[in-house]
CSV table of C-alpha atoms in Angstrom, one decimal:
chain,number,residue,atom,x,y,z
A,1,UNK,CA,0.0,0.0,0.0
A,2,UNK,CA,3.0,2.0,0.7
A,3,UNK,CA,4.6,1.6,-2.6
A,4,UNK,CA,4.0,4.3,-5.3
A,5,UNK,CA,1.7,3.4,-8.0
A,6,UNK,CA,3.2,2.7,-11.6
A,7,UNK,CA,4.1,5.7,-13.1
A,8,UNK,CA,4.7,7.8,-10.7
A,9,UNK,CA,7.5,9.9,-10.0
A,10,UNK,CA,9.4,10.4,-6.5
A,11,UNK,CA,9.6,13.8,-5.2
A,12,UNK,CA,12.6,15.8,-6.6
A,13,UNK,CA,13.7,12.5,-8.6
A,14,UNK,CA,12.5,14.0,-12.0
A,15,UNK,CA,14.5,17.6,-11.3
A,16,UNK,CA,17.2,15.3,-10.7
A,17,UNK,CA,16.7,13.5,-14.1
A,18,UNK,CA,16.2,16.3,-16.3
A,19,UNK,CA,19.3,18.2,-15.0
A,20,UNK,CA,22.5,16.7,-16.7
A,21,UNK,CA,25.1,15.8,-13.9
A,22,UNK,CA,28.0,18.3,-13.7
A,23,UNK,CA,31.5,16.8,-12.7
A,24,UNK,CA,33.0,18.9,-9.6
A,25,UNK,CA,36.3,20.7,-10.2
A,26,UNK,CA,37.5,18.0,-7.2
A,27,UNK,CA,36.1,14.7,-8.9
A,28,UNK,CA,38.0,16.1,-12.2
A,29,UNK,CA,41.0,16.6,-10.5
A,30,UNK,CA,42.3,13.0,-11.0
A,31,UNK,CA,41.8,12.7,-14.8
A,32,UNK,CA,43.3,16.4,-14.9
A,33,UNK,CA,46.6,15.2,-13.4
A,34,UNK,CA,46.6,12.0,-15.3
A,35,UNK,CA,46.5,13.7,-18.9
A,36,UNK,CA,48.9,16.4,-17.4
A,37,UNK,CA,51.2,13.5,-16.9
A,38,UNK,CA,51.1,12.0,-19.8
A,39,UNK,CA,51.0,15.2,-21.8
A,40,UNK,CA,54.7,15.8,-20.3
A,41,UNK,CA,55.6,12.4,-21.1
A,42,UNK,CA,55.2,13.1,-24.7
A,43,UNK,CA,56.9,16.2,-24.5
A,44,UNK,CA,59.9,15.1,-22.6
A,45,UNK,CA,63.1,14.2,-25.1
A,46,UNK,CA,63.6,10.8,-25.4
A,47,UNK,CA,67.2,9.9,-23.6
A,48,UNK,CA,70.3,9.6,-25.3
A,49,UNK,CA,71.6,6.3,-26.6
A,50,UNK,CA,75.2,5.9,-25.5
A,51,UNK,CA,77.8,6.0,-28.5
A,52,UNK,CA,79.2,2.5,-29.2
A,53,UNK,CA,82.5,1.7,-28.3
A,54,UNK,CA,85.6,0.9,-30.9
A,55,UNK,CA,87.4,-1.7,-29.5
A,56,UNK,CA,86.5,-3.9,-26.6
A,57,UNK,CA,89.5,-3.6,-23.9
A,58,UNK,CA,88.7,-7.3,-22.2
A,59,UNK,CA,88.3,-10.7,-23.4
A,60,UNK,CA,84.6,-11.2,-22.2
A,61,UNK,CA,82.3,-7.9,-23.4
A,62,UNK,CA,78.8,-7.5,-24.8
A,63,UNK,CA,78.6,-7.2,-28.4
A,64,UNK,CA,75.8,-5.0,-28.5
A,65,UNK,CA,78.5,-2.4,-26.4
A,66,UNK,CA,80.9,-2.2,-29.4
A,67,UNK,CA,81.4,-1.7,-32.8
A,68,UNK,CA,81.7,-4.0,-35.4
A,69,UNK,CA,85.2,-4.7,-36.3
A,70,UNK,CA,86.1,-4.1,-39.7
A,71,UNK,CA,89.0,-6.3,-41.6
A,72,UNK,CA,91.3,-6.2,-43.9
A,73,UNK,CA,90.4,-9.1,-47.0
A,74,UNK,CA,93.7,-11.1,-46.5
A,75,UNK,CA,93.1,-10.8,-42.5
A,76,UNK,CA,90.1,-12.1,-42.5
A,77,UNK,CA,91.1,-14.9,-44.8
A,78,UNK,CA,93.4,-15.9,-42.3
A,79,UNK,CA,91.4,-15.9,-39.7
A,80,UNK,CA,88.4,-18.5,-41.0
A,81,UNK,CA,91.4,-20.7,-41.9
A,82,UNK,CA,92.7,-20.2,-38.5
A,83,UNK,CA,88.5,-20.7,-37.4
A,84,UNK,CA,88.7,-24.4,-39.1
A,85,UNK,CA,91.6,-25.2,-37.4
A,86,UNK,CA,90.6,-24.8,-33.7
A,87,UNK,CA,87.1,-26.0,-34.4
A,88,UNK,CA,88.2,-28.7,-36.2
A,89,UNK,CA,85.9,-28.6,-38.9
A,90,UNK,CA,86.3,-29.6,-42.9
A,91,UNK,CA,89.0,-28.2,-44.3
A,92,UNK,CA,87.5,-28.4,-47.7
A,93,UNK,CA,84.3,-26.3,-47.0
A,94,UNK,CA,83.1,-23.5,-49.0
A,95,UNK,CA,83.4,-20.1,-48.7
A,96,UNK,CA,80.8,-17.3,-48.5
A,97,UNK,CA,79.9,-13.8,-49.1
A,98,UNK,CA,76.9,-11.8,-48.2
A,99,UNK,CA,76.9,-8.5,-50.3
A,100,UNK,CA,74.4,-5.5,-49.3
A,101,UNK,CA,73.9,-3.6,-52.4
A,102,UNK,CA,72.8,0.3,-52.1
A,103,UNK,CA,70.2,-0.5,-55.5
A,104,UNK,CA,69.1,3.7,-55.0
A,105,UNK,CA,69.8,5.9,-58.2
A,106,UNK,CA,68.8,9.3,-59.0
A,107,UNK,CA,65.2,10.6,-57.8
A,108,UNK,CA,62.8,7.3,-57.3
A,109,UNK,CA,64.7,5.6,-59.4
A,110,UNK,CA,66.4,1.9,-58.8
A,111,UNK,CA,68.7,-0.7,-60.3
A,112,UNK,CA,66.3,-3.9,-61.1
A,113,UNK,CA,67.1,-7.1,-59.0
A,114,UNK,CA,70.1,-8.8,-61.7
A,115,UNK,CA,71.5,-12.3,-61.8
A,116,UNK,CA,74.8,-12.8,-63.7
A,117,UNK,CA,77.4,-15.0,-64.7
A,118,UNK,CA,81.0,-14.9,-64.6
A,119,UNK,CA,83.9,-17.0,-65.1
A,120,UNK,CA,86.5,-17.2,-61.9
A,121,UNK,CA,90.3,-17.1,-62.0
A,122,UNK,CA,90.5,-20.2,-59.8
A,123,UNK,CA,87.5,-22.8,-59.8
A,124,UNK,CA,86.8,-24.5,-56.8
A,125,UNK,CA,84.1,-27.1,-57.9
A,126,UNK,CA,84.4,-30.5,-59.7
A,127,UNK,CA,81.0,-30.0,-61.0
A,128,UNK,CA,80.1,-29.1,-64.6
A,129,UNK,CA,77.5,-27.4,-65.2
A,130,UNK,CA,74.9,-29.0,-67.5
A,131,UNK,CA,74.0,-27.2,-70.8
A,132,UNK,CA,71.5,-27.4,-73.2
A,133,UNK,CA,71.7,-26.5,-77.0
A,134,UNK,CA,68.9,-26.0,-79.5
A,135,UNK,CA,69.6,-26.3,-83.0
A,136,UNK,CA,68.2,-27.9,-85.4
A,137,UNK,CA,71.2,-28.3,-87.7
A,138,UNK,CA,73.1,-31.5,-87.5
A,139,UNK,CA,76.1,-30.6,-88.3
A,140,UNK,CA,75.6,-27.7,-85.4
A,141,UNK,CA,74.3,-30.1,-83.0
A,142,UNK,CA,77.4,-32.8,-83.9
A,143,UNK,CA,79.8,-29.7,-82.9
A,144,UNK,CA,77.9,-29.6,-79.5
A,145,UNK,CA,78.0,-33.0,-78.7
A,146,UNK,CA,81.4,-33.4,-79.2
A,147,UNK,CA,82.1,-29.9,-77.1
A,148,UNK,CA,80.2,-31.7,-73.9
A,149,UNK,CA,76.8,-30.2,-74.4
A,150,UNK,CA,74.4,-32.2,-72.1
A,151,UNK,CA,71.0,-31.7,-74.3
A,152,UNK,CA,70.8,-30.8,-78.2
A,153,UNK,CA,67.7,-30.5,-79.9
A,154,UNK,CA,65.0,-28.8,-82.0
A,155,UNK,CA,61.4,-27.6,-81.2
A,156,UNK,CA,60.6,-31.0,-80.2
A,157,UNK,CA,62.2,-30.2,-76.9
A,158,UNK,CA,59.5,-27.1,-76.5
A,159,UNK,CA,57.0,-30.0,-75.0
A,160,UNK,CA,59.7,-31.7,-72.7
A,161,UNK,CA,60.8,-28.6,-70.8
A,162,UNK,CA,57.5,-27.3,-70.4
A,163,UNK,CA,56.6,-30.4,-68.5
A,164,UNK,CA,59.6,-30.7,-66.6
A,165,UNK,CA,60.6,-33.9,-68.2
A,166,UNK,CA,63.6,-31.9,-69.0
A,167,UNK,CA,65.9,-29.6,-67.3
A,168,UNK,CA,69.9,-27.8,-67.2
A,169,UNK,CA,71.6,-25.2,-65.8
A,170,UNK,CA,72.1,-22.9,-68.8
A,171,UNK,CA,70.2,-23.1,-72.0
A,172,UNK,CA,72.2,-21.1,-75.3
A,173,UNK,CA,70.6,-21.4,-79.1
A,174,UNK,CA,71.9,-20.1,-82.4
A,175,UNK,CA,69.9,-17.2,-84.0
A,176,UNK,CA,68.0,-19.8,-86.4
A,177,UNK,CA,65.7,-21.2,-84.1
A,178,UNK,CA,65.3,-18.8,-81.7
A,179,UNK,CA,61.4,-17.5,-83.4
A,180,UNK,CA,60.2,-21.0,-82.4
A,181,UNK,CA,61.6,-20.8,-79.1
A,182,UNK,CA,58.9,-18.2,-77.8
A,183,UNK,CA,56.7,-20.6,-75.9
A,184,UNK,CA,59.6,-21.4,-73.4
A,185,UNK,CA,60.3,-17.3,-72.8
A,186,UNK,CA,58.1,-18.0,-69.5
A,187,UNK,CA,59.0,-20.9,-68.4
A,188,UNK,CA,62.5,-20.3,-68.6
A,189,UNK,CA,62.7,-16.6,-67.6
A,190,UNK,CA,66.1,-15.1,-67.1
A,191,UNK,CA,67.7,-18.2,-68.6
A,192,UNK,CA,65.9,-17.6,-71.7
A,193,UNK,CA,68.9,-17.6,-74.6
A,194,UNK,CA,69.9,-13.8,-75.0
A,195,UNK,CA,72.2,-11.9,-76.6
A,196,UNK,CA,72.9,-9.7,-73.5
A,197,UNK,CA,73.9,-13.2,-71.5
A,198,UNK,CA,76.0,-14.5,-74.0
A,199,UNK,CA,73.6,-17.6,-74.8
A,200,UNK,CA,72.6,-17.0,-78.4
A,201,UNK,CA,74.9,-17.2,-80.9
A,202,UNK,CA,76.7,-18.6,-83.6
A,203,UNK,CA,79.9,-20.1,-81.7
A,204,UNK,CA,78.6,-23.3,-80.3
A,205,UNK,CA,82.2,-24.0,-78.4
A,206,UNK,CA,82.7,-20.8,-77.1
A,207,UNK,CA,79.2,-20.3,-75.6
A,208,UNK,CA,79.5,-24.0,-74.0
A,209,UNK,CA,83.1,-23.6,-72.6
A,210,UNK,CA,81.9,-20.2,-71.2
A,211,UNK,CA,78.4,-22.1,-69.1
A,212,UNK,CA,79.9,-24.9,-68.4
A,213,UNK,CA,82.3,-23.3,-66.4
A,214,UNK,CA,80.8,-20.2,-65.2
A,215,UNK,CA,79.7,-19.3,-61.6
A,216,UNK,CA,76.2,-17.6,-61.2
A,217,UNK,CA,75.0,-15.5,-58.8
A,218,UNK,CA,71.5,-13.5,-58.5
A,219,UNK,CA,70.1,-10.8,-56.2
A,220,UNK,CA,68.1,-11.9,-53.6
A,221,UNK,CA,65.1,-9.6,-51.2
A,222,UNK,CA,66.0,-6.6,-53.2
A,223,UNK,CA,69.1,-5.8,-52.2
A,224,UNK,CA,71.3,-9.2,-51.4
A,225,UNK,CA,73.5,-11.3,-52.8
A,226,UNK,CA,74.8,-14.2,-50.9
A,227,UNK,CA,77.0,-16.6,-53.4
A,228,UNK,CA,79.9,-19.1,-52.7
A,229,UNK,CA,83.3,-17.8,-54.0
A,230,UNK,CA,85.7,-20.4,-53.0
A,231,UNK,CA,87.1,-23.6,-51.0
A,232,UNK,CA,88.4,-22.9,-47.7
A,233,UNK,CA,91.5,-24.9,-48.4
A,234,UNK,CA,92.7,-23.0,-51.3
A,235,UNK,CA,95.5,-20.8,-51.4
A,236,UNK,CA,94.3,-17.1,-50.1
A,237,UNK,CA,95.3,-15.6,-53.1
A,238,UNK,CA,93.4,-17.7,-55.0
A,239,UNK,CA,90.0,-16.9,-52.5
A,240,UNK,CA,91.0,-12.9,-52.9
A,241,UNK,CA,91.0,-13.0,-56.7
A,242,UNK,CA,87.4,-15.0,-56.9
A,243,UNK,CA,85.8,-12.5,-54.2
A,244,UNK,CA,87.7,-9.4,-56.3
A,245,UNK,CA,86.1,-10.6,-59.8
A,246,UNK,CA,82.9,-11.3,-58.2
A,247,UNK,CA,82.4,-7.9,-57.2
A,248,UNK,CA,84.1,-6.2,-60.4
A,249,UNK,CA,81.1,-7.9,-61.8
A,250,UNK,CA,78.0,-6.6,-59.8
A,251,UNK,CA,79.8,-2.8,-59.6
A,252,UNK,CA,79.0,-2.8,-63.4
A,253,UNK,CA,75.6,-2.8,-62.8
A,254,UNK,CA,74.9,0.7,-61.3
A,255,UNK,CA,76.8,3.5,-63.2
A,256,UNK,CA,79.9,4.7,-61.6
A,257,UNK,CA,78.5,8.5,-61.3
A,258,UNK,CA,76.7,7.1,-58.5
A,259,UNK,CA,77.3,5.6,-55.5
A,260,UNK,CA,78.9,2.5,-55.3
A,261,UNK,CA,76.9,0.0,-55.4
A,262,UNK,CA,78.1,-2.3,-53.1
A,263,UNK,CA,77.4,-0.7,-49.4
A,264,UNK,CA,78.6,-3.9,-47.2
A,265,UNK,CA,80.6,-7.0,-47.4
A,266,UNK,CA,81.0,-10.3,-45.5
A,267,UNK,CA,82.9,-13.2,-45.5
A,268,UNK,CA,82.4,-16.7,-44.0
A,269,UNK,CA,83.0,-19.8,-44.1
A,270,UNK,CA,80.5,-22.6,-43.7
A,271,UNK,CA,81.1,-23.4,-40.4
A,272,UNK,CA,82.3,-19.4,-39.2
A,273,UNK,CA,80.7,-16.3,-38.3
A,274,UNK,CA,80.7,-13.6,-40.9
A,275,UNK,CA,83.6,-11.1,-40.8
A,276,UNK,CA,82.6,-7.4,-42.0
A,277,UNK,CA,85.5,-6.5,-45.0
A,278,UNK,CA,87.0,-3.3,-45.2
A,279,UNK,CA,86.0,-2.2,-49.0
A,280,UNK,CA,89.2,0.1,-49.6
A,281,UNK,CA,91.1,-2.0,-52.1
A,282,UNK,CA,88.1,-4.1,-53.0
A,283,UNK,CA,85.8,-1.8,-55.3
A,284,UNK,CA,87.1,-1.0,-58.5
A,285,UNK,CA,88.9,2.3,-58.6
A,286,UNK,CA,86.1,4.3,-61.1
A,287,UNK,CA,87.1,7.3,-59.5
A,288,UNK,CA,90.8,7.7,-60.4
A,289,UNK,CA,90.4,6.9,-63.7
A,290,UNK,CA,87.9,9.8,-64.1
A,291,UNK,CA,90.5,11.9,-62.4
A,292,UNK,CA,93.0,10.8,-64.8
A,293,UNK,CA,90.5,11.4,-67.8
A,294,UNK,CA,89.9,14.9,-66.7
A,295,UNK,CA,94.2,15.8,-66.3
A,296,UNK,CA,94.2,14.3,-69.4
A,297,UNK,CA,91.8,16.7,-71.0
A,298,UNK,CA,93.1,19.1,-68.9
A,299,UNK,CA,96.5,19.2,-70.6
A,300,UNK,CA,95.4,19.0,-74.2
A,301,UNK,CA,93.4,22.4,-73.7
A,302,UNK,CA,96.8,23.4,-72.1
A,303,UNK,CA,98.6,22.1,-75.3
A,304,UNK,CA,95.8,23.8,-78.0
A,305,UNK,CA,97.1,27.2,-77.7
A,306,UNK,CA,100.9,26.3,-77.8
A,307,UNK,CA,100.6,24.4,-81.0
A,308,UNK,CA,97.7,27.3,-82.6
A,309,UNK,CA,100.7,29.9,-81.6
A,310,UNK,CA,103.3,28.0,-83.2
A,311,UNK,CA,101.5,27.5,-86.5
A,312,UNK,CA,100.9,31.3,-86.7
């Protein structure tokens, strides 16, 4: 009996409704302080990260402290056949480098991801590499055979190599059959016989002596190339002059008014750690033969108004 009947309203409990509640400055205080706070957190400069060290001064140091070292090529040579020895690993395993490529050129502009071949001073595998020739002349394909071609054929290949019944290292062609070759342009990709790889042609021994010998390498993730160069149990000279043509090779794929292309170098072995190389005496000197190109010029203007004075 007490109870109020349905729908009605309490005394004061429909001002108190109607009238939007109003925070107090002393409830408000709490959520004024905590965007205070982090309004200064923002604000305040991040601290400074200490400079790495150069060279560690103990035998036992953190890593992340220090520096990289940096080493001479012959050093570090030395030292992963020195690594072999007191590990007591194969002496006859290969040797590795990782090379970071700086791909940027002028504006927005970028040297494509490249694969090349090259032949080494010093080779360091007992493997051949197999090679395919199409021709369709017999007298062509006898010449292949007989130079240690590992396929020859015509267009009746086409199917084989599609299906994967079929496959080589390196495929070269002379010019004549090259318009029935189109289907495999696909399939094959970058080994499709070019004129810019060497692999189309009319010298059948030279192309074959060239792939079955030849090292490839390709750029991997954009901007890495990481290709064996060597035995560890070669002479070091030997393991300089493969790692030197190597890179000779990828500099000639960015032009040398730019940066060099190659922006870091490692070495290993297949049991080591990498070694970062020091690149001095590495990269091929573009810049002093510009410098010698310009005193060049500069002394025949020099010599132009000798000679004009002593012909008048």
């Amino acid at each position: 009996a007490l109870a109020p009947r349905c729908g009605w309203v309490l005394p004061g409990l429909e001002q108190r409704l109607a009238v939007p509640a109003v925070v107090s400055p002393a409830s408000a205080r709490p959520y004024a302080a905590a965007a205070k706070r982090s309004r200064q957190e923002k604000e305040k400069p991040l601290p400074r990260r200490r400079p790495l060290m150069s060279k560690p001064v103990d035998d036992v140091y953190l890593t992340w402290l220090y520096r990289r070292p940096c080493y001479q090529l012959e050093q570090a040579v030395g030292m992963l056949k020195r690594f072999q020895e007191l590990d007591f690993t194969h002496p006859k395993q290969f040797v590795y480098i990782n090379v970071f490529l700086d791909m940027a050129l002028q504006k927005k502009k970028k040297v494509d991801p490249f694969s090349s071949n090259v032949t080494l001073p010093h080779q360091f595998s007992d493997e051949v590499n197999k090679v395919l020739v199409f021709t369709e002349n017999e007298q062509e394909a006898e010449v292949a055979r007989e130079h240690g071609a590992a396929i020859v054929g015509g267009v009746e290949l086409i199917k084989w190599i599609l299906e994967d019944e079929i496959q080589a290292d390196f495929y070269v062609a002379v010019p004549a059959i090259m318009p029935k070759l189109i289907p495999l342009r696909n399939k094959l990709k970058r080994k499709y016989p070019t004129t810019r790889r060497n692999s189309l042609g009319s010298d059948i021994p030279k192309m074959l002596q060239f792939f079955k010998e030849c090292h490839e390498y390709a750029v991997e993730d954009e901007n890495i190339i990481k290709t064996r160069i060597a035995r560890l149990d070669m002479p070091t000279e030997h393991i300089i002059a493969n790692l030197k043509t190597i890179i000779n090779d990828i500099c000639t794929f960015k032009p040398s008014n730019f940066d060099p292309i190659v922006r870091r170098l490692v070495i290993r072995s297949s049991t080591s750690e990498g070694l970062l190389l020091d690149l001095d005496g590495i990269l091929p000197q573009v810049e002093k033969a510009e410098e010698k190109e310009e005193e060049n010029a500069a002394d025949e203007d020099q010599q132009k108004p000798v000679q004009e004075s002593v012909s008048t």
